[in-house]
Amino acid sequence: MRVFKKLSSFILAAVISVITIPAATSSSAQAGIEAESGKTYNVIVLNFDPVFSMDENKKQHELMPWWNDPHWLADEFRSDMSDISYGYANYNISDWIDIEELPRSTDGKSYTLKNYYDTLMTANEETGGAYWSYSGWDKYGYTFDYTYYLDKYNVFDQVNSGEVDEVWIFTGPMVGVTLYETRMVGKDTYWCNSPELEYDCKPFVVYGFNYERGVGEMLEDAGHRTESIMNRIMGKPDYKKDYSDYTDWEKFTAYDLVAPGKSGVGNVHYAPNSDTDYDWGNTKDVYSNCEDWLNYPDMTADPEKVNCKTWGNGDIREHHRWWFKRLPHAAGVNSETGFLNNWWTYFTLDYINDPPVPPAEMIQGDVNDDGDFNIKDIVVLTGWILGYGTDSINMKAADLNNDDKINILDLCLMKQKLLYK
């Protein structure tokens, strides 16, 4: 008991100097409080980039001067994703596999290097650079053989063991097969901008990237992934109903053309003021609450006039970065909707593979998150309140009287709770 008496005297002496501090809760009181960041997702890259001996041993991505190095594309995409997710979606390329062939389709066919090279050069010359419009390309099949390559490179087992979280596939254009921008693979999967591919493993996403295109298009792939997942979570938007009945996802994706005067951030193809698909450079002013989404879930600002200057004057990469940065990323569960305030948890599939711990499993008073409530928690909270502690704390576990504040009253209740433990 001497320890508690000494601690009580210390607490009482400090009361007058304590400032009441708002707590992070699972309700709309979380505005401005970002979700815990720093997660890293391991990626396997399957890079179809064979060497063409008939053209000075160039790799495929070097055949045309305007095509991009897949290593550069991957690095830029990784950097953008970490930035626009506020550090939540960090990617680590755990394995980069260069594949010395052109990809095969589900019927097992593919171009030979000579056939592809000869066709590309002829097409480029005869069309003045618009090689995709050339009629002489062979048609081997529509779908890239996902199962063949994922099995060949042991992806399924590595996903199940937790070593791999995503797969990125790079290839060039006009290779006889079509990769989906994103495809969800695994158990109980669903449409992710393409048909799902059922397999006995944890769900994961496979990207199909083309080094003919840029980082903006890669972000667009990620954007359509987001739309598919959020459509599944909250329902596909229906803007014909009354705005008061909109879900938060409908409010976020609303644009002036479908919700006049009620525009949110828009979707990947439509900015708040867009009149047509991909109309990111429209100079027309519209009212939108797009900037208030940075404060989600506490959104109180009035709509403001915006136009393309707000999101990059038509640049695809800048628009998509702007769009993603307004995706909600606060902590906890929204008490009004029941959905997570951090929508990146849905994007990464963590809501399936690594779901947040339900609030009921939290130990009240366990401010240092070590799985137990004891004297250490009182010491940690005391230091935190008085400003000399360096440890972070579980704010909700510390709010013993549930008043959305962390102060001396919570500390006193913690002492009482421990005495009767």
JSON list of C-alpha atoms in Angstrom, two decimals, residues 66 68 72-73 76-77 80-81 170 180-182 193 207-225 268-269 278 280 314-321 324:
[
{"chain": "A", "resi": 66, "resn": "TRP", "atom": "CA", "xyz": [9.38, 6.70, -74.72]},
{"chain": "A", "resi": 68, "resn": "ASN", "atom": "CA", "xyz": [9.67, 3.48, -69.16]},
{"chain": "A", "resi": 72, "resn": "TRP", "atom": "CA", "xyz": [11.76, 3.39, -62.10]},
{"chain": "A", "resi": 73, "resn": "LEU", "atom": "CA", "xyz": [8.01, 2.93, -62.38]},
{"chain": "A", "resi": 76, "resn": "GLU", "atom": "CA", "xyz": [7.87, 6.01, -58.15]},
{"chain": "A", "resi": 77, "resn": "PHE", "atom": "CA", "xyz": [4.67, 4.10, -57.49]},
{"chain": "A", "resi": 80, "resn": "ASP", "atom": "CA", "xyz": [3.54, 7.87, -54.23]},
{"chain": "A", "resi": 81, "resn": "MET", "atom": "CA", "xyz": [1.56, 5.19, -52.41]},
{"chain": "A", "resi": 170, "resn": "PHE", "atom": "CA", "xyz": [5.14, -5.56, -65.71]},
{"chain": "A", "resi": 180, "resn": "TYR", "atom": "CA", "xyz": [-6.28, -6.76, -65.94]},
{"chain": "A", "resi": 181, "resn": "GLU", "atom": "CA", "xyz": [-5.34, -3.53, -64.21]},
{"chain": "A", "resi": 182, "resn": "THR", "atom": "CA", "xyz": [-6.09, -5.26, -60.91]},
{"chain": "A", "resi": 193, "resn": "ASN", "atom": "CA", "xyz": [-12.00, -4.01, -61.60]},
{"chain": "A", "resi": 207, "resn": "TYR", "atom": "CA", "xyz": [-1.59, -5.51, -60.62]},
{"chain": "A", "resi": 208, "resn": "GLY", "atom": "CA", "xyz": [-0.98, -5.53, -64.36]},
{"chain": "A", "resi": 209, "resn": "PHE", "atom": "CA", "xyz": [1.35, -2.64, -65.28]},
{"chain": "A", "resi": 210, "resn": "ASN", "atom": "CA", "xyz": [2.51, -1.62, -68.75]},
{"chain": "A", "resi": 211, "resn": "TYR", "atom": "CA", "xyz": [5.84, 0.19, -69.05]},
{"chain": "A", "resi": 212, "resn": "GLU", "atom": "CA", "xyz": [4.46, 1.99, -72.08]},
{"chain": "A", "resi": 213, "resn": "ARG", "atom": "CA", "xyz": [2.42, 4.02, -69.58]},
{"chain": "A", "resi": 214, "resn": "GLY", "atom": "CA", "xyz": [3.37, 6.21, -66.62]},
{"chain": "A", "resi": 215, "resn": "VAL", "atom": "CA", "xyz": [2.95, 6.47, -62.86]},
{"chain": "A", "resi": 216, "resn": "GLY", "atom": "CA", "xyz": [-0.35, 8.31, -63.29]},
{"chain": "A", "resi": 217, "resn": "GLU", "atom": "CA", "xyz": [-1.85, 5.27, -64.98]},
{"chain": "A", "resi": 218, "resn": "MET", "atom": "CA", "xyz": [-0.50, 3.04, -62.20]},
{"chain": "A", "resi": 219, "resn": "LEU", "atom": "CA", "xyz": [-2.27, 5.25, -59.66]},
{"chain": "A", "resi": 220, "resn": "GLU", "atom": "CA", "xyz": [-5.40, 4.98, -61.77]},
{"chain": "A", "resi": 221, "resn": "ASP", "atom": "CA", "xyz": [-5.20, 1.19, -61.45]},
{"chain": "A", "resi": 222, "resn": "ALA", "atom": "CA", "xyz": [-4.97, 1.64, -57.68]},
{"chain": "A", "resi": 223, "resn": "GLY", "atom": "CA", "xyz": [-7.89, 4.06, -57.82]},
{"chain": "A", "resi": 224, "resn": "HIS", "atom": "CA", "xyz": [-10.16, 1.59, -59.60]},
{"chain": "A", "resi": 225, "resn": "ARG", "atom": "CA", "xyz": [-9.09, -1.02, -57.07]},
{"chain": "A", "resi": 268, "resn": "VAL", "atom": "CA", "xyz": [-11.02, 8.39, -60.40]},
{"chain": "A", "resi": 269, "resn": "HIS", "atom": "CA", "xyz": [-12.42, 9.47, -63.78]},
{"chain": "A", "resi": 278, "resn": "TYR", "atom": "CA", "xyz": [-11.10, 11.93, -67.75]},
{"chain": "A", "resi": 280, "resn": "TRP", "atom": "CA", "xyz": [-9.52, 16.56, -65.00]},
{"chain": "A", "resi": 314, "resn": "GLY", "atom": "CA", "xyz": [-5.46, 18.18, -65.73]},
{"chain": "A", "resi": 315, "resn": "ASP", "atom": "CA", "xyz": [-2.32, 16.19, -64.92]},
{"chain": "A", "resi": 316, "resn": "ILE", "atom": "CA", "xyz": [-3.34, 12.55, -64.37]},
{"chain": "A", "resi": 317, "resn": "ARG", "atom": "CA", "xyz": [-0.76, 11.81, -61.70]},
{"chain": "A", "resi": 318, "resn": "GLU", "atom": "CA", "xyz": [-1.44, 14.98, -59.74]},
{"chain": "A", "resi": 319, "resn": "HIS", "atom": "CA", "xyz": [-5.21, 14.47, -59.86]},
{"chain": "A", "resi": 320, "resn": "HIS", "atom": "CA", "xyz": [-4.95, 10.90, -58.60]},
{"chain": "A", "resi": 321, "resn": "ARG", "atom": "CA", "xyz": [-2.52, 11.86, -55.82]},
{"chain": "A", "resi": 324, "resn": "PHE", "atom": "CA", "xyz": [-6.13, 9.56, -52.74]}
]
